[in-house]
Coordinates of C-alpha atoms and ligand atoms in Angstrom, one line a residue:
X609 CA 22.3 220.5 141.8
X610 CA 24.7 220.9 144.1
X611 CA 27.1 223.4 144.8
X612 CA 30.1 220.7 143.8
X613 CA 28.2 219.4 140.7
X614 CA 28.2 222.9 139.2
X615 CA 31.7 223.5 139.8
X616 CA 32.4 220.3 138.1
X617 CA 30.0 221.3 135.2
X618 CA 31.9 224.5 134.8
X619 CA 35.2 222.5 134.4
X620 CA 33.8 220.3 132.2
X621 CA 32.7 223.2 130.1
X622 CA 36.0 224.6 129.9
X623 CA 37.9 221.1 129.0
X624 CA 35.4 220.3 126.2
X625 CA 34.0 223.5 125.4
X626 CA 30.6 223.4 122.6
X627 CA 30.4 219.6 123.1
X628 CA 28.4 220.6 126.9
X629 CA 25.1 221.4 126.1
X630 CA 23.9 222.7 129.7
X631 CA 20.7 224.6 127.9
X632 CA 16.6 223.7 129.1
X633 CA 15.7 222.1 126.0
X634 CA 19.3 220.2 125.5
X635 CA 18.3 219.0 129.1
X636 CA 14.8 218.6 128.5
X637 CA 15.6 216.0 125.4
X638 CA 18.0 213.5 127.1
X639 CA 15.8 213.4 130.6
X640 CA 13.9 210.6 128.7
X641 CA 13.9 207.2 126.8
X642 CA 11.2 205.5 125.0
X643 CA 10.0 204.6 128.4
X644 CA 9.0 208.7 128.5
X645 CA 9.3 208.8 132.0
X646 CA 11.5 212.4 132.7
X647 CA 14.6 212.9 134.9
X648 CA 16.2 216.2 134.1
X649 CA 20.5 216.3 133.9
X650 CA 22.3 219.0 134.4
X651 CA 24.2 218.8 131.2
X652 CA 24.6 216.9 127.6
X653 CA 27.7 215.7 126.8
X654 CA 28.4 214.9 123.4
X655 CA 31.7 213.5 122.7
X656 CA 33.5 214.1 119.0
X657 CA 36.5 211.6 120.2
X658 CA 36.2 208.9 121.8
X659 CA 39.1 210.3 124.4
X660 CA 36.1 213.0 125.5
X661 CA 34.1 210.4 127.2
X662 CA 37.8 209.3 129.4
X663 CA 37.4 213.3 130.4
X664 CA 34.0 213.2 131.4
X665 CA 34.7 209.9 133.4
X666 CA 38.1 211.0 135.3
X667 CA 35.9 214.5 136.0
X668 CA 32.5 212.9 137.3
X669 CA 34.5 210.5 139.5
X670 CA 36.8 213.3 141.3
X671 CA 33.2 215.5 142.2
X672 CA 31.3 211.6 142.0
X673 CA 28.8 213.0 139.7
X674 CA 26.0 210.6 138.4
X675 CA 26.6 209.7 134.4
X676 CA 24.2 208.3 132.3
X677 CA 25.5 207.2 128.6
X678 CA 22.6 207.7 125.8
X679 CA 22.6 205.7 122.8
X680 CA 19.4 206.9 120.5
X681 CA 17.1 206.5 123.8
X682 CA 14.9 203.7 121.9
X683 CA 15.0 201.4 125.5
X684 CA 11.7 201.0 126.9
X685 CA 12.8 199.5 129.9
X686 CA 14.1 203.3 131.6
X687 CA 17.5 202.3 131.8
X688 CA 18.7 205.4 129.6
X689 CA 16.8 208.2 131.7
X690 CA 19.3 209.8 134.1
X691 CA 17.1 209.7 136.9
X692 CA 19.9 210.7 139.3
X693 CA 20.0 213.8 137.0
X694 CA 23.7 214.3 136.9
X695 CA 25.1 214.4 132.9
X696 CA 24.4 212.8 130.1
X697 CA 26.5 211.3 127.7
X698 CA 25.2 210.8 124.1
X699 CA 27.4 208.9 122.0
X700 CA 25.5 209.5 118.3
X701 CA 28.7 211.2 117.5
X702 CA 31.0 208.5 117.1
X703 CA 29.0 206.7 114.4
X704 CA 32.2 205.8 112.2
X705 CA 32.0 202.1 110.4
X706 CA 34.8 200.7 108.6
X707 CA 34.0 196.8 106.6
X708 CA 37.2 194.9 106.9
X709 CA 35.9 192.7 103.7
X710 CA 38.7 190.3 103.8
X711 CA 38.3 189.3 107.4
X712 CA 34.7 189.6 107.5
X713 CA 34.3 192.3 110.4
X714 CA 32.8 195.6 111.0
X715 CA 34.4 198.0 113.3
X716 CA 32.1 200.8 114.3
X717 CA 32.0 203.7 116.9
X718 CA 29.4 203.3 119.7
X719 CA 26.9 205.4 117.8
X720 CA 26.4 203.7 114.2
X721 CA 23.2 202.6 113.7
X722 CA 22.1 199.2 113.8
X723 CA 20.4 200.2 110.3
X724 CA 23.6 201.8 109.3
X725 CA 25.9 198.8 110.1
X726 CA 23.5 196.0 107.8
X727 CA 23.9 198.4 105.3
X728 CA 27.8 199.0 105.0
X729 CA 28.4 195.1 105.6
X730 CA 25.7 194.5 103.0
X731 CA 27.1 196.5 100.3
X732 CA 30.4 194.6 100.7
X733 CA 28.6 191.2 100.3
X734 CA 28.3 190.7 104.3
X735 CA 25.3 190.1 106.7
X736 CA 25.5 191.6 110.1
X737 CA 22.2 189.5 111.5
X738 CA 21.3 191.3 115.0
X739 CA 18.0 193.2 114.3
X740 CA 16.1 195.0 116.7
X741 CA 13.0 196.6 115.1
X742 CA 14.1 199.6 116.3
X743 CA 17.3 199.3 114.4
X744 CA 16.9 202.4 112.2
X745 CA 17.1 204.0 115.1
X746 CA 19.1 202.6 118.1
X747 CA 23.0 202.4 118.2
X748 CA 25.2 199.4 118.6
X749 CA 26.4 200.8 121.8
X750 CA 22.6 200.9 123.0
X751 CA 22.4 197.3 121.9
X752 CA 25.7 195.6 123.2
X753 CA 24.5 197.2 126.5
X754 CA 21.1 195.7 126.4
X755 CA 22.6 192.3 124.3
X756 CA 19.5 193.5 121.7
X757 CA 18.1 190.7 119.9
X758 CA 15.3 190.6 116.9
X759 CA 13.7 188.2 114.9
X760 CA 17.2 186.9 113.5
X761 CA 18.0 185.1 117.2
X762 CA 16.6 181.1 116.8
X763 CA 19.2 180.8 114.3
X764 CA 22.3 183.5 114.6
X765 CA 22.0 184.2 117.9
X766 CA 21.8 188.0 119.5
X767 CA 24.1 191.1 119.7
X768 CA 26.4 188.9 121.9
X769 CA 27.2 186.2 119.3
X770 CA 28.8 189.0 116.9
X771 CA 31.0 191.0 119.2
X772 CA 34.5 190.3 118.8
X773 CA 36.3 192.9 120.3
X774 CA 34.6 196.1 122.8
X775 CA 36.4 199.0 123.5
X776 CA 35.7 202.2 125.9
X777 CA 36.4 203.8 129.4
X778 CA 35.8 202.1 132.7
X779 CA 33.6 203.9 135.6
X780 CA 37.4 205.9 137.0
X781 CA 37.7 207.0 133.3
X782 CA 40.4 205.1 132.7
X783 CA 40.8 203.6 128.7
X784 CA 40.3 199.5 128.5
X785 CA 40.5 197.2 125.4
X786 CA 38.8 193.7 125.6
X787 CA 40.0 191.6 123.0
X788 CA 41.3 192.8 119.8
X789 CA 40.4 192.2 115.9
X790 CA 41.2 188.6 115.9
X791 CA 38.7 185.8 115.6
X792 CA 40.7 184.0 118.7
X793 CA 41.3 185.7 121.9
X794 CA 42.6 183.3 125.5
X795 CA 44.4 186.3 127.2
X796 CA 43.0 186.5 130.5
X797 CA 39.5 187.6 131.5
X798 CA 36.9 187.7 129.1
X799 CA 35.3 190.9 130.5
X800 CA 34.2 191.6 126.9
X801 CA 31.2 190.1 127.9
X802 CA 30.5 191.0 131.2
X803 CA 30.5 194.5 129.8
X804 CA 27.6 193.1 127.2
X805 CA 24.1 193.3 128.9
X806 CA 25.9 195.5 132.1
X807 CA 23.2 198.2 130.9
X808 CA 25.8 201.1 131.0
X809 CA 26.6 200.5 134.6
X810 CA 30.5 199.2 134.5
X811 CA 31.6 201.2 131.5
X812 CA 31.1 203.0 128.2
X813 CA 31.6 201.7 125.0
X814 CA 33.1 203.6 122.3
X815 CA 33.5 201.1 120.3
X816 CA 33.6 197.1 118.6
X817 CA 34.5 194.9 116.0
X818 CA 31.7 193.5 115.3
X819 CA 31.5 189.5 113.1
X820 CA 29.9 189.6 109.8
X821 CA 29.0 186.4 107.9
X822 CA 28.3 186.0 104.4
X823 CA 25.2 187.7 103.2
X824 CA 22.5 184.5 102.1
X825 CA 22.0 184.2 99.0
X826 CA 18.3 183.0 98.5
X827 CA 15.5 184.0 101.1
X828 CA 11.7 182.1 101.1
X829 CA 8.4 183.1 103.2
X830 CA 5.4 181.0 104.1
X831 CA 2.5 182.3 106.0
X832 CA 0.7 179.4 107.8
X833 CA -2.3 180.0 110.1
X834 CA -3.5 177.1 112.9
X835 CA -6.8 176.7 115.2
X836 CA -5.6 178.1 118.1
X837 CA -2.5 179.2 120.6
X838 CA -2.0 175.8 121.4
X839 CA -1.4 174.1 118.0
X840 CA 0.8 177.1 116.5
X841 CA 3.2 176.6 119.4
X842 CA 3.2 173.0 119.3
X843 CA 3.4 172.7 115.8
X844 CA 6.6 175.5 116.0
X845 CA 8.5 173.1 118.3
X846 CA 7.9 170.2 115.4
X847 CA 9.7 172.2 112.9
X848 CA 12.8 172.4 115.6
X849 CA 12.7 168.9 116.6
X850 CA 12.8 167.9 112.5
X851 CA 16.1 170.2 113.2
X852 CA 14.6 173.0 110.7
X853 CA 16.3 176.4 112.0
X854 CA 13.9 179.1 109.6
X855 CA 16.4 182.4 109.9
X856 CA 12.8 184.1 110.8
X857 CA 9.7 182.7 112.6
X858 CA 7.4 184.7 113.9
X859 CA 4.4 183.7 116.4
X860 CA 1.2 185.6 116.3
X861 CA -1.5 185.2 118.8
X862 CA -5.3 185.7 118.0
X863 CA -5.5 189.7 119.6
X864 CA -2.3 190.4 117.3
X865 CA -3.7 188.9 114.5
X866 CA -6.9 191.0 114.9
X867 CA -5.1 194.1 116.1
X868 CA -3.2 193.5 112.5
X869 CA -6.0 193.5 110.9
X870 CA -8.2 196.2 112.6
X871 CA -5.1 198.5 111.3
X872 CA -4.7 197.4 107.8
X873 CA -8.2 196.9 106.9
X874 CA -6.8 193.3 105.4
X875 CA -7.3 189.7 106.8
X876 CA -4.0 188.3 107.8
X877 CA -4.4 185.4 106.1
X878 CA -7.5 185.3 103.8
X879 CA -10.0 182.7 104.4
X880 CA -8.9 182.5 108.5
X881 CA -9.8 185.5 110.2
X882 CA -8.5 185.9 113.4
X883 CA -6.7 182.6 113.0
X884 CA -3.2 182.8 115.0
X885 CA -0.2 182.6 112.8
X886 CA 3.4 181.4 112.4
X887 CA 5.5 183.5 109.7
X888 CA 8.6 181.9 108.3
X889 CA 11.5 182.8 106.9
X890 CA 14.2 180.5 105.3
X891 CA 17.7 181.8 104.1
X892 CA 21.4 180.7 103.3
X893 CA 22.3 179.1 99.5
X894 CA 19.9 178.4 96.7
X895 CA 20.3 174.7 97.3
X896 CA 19.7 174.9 101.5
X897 CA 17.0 177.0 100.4
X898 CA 15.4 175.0 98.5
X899 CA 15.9 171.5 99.8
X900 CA 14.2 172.7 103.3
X901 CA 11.7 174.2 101.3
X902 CA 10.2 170.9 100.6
X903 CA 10.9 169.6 104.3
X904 CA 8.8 173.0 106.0
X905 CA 5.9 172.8 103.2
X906 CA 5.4 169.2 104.2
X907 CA 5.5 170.3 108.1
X908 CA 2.6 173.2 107.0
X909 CA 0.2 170.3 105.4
X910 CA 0.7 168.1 108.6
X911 CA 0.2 171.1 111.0
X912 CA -1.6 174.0 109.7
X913 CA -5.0 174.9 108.9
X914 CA -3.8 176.6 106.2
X915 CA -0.5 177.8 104.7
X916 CA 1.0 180.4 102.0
X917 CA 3.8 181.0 100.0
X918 CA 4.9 184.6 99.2
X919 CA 5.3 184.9 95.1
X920 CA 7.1 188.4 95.1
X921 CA 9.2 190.5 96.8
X922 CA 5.7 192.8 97.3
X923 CA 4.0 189.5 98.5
X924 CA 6.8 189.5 101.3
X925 CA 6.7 192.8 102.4
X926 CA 2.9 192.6 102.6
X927 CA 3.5 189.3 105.0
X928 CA 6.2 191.2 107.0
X929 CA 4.1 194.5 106.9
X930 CA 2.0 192.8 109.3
X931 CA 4.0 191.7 111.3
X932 CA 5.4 195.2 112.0
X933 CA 2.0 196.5 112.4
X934 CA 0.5 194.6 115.0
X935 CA 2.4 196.6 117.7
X936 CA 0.9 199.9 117.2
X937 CA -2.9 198.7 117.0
X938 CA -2.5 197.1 120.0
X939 CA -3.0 200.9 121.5
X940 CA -7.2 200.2 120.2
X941 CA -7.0 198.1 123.7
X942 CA -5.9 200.6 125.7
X943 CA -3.8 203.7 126.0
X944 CA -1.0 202.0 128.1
X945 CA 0.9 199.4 127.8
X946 CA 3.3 196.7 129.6
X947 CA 5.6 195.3 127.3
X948 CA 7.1 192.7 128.4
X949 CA 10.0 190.5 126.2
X950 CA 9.9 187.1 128.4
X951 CA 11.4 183.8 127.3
X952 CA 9.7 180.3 127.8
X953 CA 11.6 177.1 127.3
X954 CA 10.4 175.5 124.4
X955 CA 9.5 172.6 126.4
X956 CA 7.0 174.4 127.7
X957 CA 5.3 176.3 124.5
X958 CA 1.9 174.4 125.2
X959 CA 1.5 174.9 128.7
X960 CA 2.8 178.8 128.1
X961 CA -0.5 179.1 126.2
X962 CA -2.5 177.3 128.1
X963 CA -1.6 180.1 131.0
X964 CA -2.1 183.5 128.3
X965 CA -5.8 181.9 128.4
X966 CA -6.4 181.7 132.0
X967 CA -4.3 185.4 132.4
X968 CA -6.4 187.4 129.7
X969 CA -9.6 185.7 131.5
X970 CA -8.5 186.1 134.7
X971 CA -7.5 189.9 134.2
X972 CA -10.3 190.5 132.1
X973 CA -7.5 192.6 130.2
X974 CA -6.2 192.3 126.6
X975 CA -3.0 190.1 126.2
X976 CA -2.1 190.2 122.9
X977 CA 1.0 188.1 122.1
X978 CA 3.9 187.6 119.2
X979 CA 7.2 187.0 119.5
X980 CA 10.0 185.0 118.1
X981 CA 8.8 181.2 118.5
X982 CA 12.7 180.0 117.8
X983 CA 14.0 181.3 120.9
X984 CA 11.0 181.4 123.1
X985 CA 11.2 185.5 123.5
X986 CA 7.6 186.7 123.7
X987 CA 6.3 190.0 123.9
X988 CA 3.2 189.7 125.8
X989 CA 1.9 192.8 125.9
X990 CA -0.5 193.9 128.6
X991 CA -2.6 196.6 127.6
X992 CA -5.0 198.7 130.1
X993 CA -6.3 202.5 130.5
X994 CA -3.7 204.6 132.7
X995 CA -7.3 206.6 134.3
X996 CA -8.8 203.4 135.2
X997 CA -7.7 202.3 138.4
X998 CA -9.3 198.7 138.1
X999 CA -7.5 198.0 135.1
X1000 CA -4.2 200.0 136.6
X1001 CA -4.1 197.4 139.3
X1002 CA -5.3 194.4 136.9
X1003 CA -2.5 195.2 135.0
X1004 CA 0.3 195.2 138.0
X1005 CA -1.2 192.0 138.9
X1006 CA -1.5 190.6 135.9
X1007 CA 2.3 191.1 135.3
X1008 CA 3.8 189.9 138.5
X1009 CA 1.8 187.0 137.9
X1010 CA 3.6 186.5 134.2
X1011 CA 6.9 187.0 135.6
X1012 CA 6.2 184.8 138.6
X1013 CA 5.1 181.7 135.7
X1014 CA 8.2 182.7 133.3
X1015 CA 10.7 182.0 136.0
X1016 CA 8.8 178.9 137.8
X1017 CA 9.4 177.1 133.9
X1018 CA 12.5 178.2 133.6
X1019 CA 12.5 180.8 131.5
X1020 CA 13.8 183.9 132.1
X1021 CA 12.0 187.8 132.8
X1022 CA 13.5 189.6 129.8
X1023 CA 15.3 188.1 126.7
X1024 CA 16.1 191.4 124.6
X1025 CA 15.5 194.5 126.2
X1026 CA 17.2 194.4 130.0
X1027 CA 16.4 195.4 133.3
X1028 CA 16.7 198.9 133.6
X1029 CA 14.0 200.5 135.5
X1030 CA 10.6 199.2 134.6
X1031 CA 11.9 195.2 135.5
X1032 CA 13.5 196.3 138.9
X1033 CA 10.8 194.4 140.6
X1034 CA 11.1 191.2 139.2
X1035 CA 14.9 190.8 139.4
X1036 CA 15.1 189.2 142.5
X1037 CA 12.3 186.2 141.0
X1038 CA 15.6 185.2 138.3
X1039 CA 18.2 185.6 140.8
X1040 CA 18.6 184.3 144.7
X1041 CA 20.5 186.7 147.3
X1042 CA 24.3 185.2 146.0
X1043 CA 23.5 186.3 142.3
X1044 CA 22.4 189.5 142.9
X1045 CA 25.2 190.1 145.7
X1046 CA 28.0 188.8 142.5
X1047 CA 26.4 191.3 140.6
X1048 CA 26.6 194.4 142.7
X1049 CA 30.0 193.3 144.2
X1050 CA 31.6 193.5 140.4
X1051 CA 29.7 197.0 140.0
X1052 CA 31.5 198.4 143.1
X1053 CA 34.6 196.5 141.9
X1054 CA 34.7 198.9 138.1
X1055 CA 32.8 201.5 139.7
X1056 CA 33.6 202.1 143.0
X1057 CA 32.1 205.6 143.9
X1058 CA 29.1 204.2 141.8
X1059 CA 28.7 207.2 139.1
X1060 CA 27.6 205.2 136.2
X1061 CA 23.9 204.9 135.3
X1062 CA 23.1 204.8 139.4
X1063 CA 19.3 203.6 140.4
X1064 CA 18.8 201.2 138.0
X1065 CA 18.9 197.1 137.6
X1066 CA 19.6 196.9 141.7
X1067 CA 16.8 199.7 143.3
X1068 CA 13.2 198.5 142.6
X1069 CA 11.5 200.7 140.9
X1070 CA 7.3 200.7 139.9
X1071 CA 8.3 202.7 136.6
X1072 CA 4.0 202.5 135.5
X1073 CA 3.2 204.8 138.8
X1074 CA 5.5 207.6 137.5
X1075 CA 3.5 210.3 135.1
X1076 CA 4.5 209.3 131.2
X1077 CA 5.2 212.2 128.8
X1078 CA 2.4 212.7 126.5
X1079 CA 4.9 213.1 123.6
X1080 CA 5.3 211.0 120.2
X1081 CA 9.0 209.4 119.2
X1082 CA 9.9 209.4 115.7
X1083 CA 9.5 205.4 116.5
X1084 CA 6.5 204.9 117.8
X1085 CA 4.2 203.0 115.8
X1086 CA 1.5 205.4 117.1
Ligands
FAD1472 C1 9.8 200.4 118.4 C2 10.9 199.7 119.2 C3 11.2 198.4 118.8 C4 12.2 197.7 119.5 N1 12.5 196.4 119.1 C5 13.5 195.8 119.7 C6 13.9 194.5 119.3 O1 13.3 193.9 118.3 N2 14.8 193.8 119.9 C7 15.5 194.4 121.0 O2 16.4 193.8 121.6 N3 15.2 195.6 121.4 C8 14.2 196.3 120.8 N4 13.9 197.6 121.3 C9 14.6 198.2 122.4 C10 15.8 199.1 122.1 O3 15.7 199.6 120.8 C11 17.1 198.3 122.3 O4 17.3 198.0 123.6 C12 18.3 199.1 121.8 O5 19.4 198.3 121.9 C13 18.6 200.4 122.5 O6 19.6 201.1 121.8 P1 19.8 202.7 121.9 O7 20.9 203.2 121.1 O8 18.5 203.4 121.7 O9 20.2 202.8 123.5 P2 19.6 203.7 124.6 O10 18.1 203.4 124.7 O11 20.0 205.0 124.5 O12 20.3 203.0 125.9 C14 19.9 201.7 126.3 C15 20.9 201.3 127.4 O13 22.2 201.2 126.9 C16 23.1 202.0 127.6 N5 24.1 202.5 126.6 C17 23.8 203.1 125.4 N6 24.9 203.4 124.7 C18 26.0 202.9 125.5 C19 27.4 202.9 125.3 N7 28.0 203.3 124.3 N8 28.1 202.3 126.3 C20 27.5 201.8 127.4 N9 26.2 201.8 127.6 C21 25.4 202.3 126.7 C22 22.3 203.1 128.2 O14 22.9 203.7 129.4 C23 21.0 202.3 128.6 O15 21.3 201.6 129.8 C24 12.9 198.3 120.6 C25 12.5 199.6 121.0 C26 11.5 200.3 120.3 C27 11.2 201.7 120.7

């Protein structure tokens, strides 16, 4: 660190006192995300008001100190790991959220949980829909930065859709509102949402009013298993075109399936081993419920090889359970994995599929794919051994390759989880030389000596050729 950095540490220390956490392990446990890849700061921040983070901001700027904010570090894309060392700024403190049950809004400091937030709107009769599967873990301000999706986003839409109002500090520390508590907002800019997705790079949150909608009264799952790749996906974009929007449908491929069912010791669907799968679920009133009931069990006798109801709550979570546990088994297939959340047009479901084929064959790696089939995202996740070099290199090629496809359909390189670090080298395949030139010219616009989260989205980065952190997250599925 340099000699100017440490004198701006020590006056950080004596503006904000306990809340600078300078000590090796405090260090040691914000130098990573879920990407485990290490970058050591030089101190913690942890802000108790939200005016602390418009200190750390006006400080860092004057001795143009690198700052990296921190949500719960669930990203695996890099983008929270300060690797310009530098502080950190972890915002789990501000995790205050307030139901405004008459207007049907949340408003919530940076660090409530995504968990946290469905719960509070929930017990006032309210359904906050964005739903990363990390969201017992990560924080809204985490999510707002990476516009976070889940299985909710074919019909509600993604972290962006609910955001009515952000507030928080720009890059020069200085205190910004974007909107306010109002359901209509025309006064000037609508930097509210360039702010959502920026990755922590022109600003910090502290915090949002979030929308809430009403909380559906009446839920239904069907399991429904098909011959292959091809006819789950087409068969999906049926169910859309007979303008069917399930608040849930979930794709998974053969490997998932059997990953699934390596780890549970259970066939996925009894009777169809290894059968791909589409899991369904419809919510809203009793009666929408249960007149589209009828229209999506006549769609699963013209489509599917076979289909289920669930009969009981259990019966559900046994559906969903698997689901939730395909992730982890993947890691039978190898002991590292590329993760990546692409999103194909749905015009082009079938001939997606057709490519997985001739990528798993060609790579002579595992592929195994799920992902939300009513907004395209995918996670195709590539798995290989970190010691073997042939598979190292399969892998790298076998992603540049997917990325290369995704963009040539139209689709687009991430839907969920960002840029960050580990999709540095693929930004420049979604955007031509006057995209990414807009996008670094408003950076230096909010942040002109460039001290927020600096090195990531812009620099290209091979994030698999750093070492990883043998170490396990409370998250990991493994
Ligand atoms: C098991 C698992 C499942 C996941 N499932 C999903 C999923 O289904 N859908 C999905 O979208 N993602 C998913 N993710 C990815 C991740 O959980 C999300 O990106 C989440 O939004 C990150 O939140 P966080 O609080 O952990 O943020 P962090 O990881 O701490 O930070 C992420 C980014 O946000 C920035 N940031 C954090 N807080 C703020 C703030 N207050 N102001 C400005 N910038 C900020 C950071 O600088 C960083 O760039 C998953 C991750 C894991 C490990």
């Amino acid at each position: 660190m340099s000699a100017l950095h440490t004198a701006a540490t020590r006056q950080l220390k004596r503006r904000l006192g306990p809340r600078v956490d300078t000590s090796k392990e405090g260090c040691w446990a914000a130098s990573f995300d879920s990407s485990k890849i290490s970058f050591l700061p030089a101190a913690v921040i942890t802000p108790r008001a939200e005016a602390d983070v418009g200190v750390v901001l006006t400080l860092a700027n004057k001795y143009c100190v690198p700052v990296t904010v921190r949500g719960r570090g669930t990203t695996l894309m890099g983008s929270a790991a300060p690797v310009r060392g530098g502080w950190v700024l972890d915002m789990l403190q501000l995790d205050k959220i307030v139901i405004d049950a008459d207007a049907g809004m949340a408003h919530v400091g940076a660090g409530a949980t995504t968990g946290n937030i469905q719960r509070a709107a929930d017990a006032q009769g309210w359904f906050y829909p964005p739903d990363p599967s990390s969201k017992e873990y990560c924080t809204i301000g985490g999510n707002i930065a990476c516009n976070a999706g889940g299985m909710h986003g074919g019909k509600y839409g993604v972290t962006r859709d609910f955001i009515i109002s952000l507030r928080g500090y720009l890059p020069t520390g200085e205190f910004v509102q974007w909107g306010t508590a109002t359901k209509k907002f025309a006064a000037g800019f609508n930097l509210r949402d360039l702010w959502i997705g920026s990755e922590g790079m022109l600003g910090v949150v502290t915090g949002a009013v979030l929308k809430l909608i009403p909380k559906p009264a009446a839920r239904w799952t069907l399991l429904t298993a098909f011959t292959d790749e091809v006819a789950a996906l087409k068969a999906a974009r049926a169910l859309f075109r007979a303008r069917v929007q399930p608040a849930i449908c979930e794709f998974l491929d053969r490997e998932s399936v059997l990953c699934a069912e390596r780890a549970t010791g259970k066939t996925v669907f009894p009777g169809q081993a290894g059968r791909p799968v589409i899991l369904l679920e419809l919510a809203g009133s009793m009666s929408e419920v249960d007149d589209l009931k009828f229209e999506v069990l006549s769609w699963a006798q013209s489509q599917a090889l076979a289909y289920k109801e669930a009969q009981s709550r259990e019966e559900v979570e046994e559906l969903w359970s698997v689901r939730r546990k395909c992730s982890g088994a993947m890691f039978e297939l190898g002991d590292a994995k590329l993760n990546e959340d692409i999103v194909v047009p749905m015009r082009n479901y079938e001939k997606f599929a057709k490519f997985l084929t001739r990528l798993k064959r060609d790579s002579k790696l595992p592929i195994p794919t799920f992902g939300h089939v009513a907004d395209g995202n995918l996670h195709v996740n590539i798995m290989y051994h970190r010691a073997d070099p042939k598979e190292t290199k399969a892998a790298e090629t076998a992603v540049q390759k997917l990325m290369e496809t995704v963009v040539a359909m139209g689709g687009a390189i991430s839907g969920e989880h960002g840029i960050g670090l580990a999709k540095t080298p693929f930004l420049r395949l979604q955007h031509n030389k006057a995209q990414v030139g807009a996008m670094i010219a408003v950076k230096k616009a909010l942040d002109p000596r460039g001290i927020c989260n600096p090195g990531k989205m812009f620099d290209v980065v091979r994030i698999w050729k750093y070492p990883k952190l043998q170490i396990k997250l409370p998250w990991d599925h493994k």
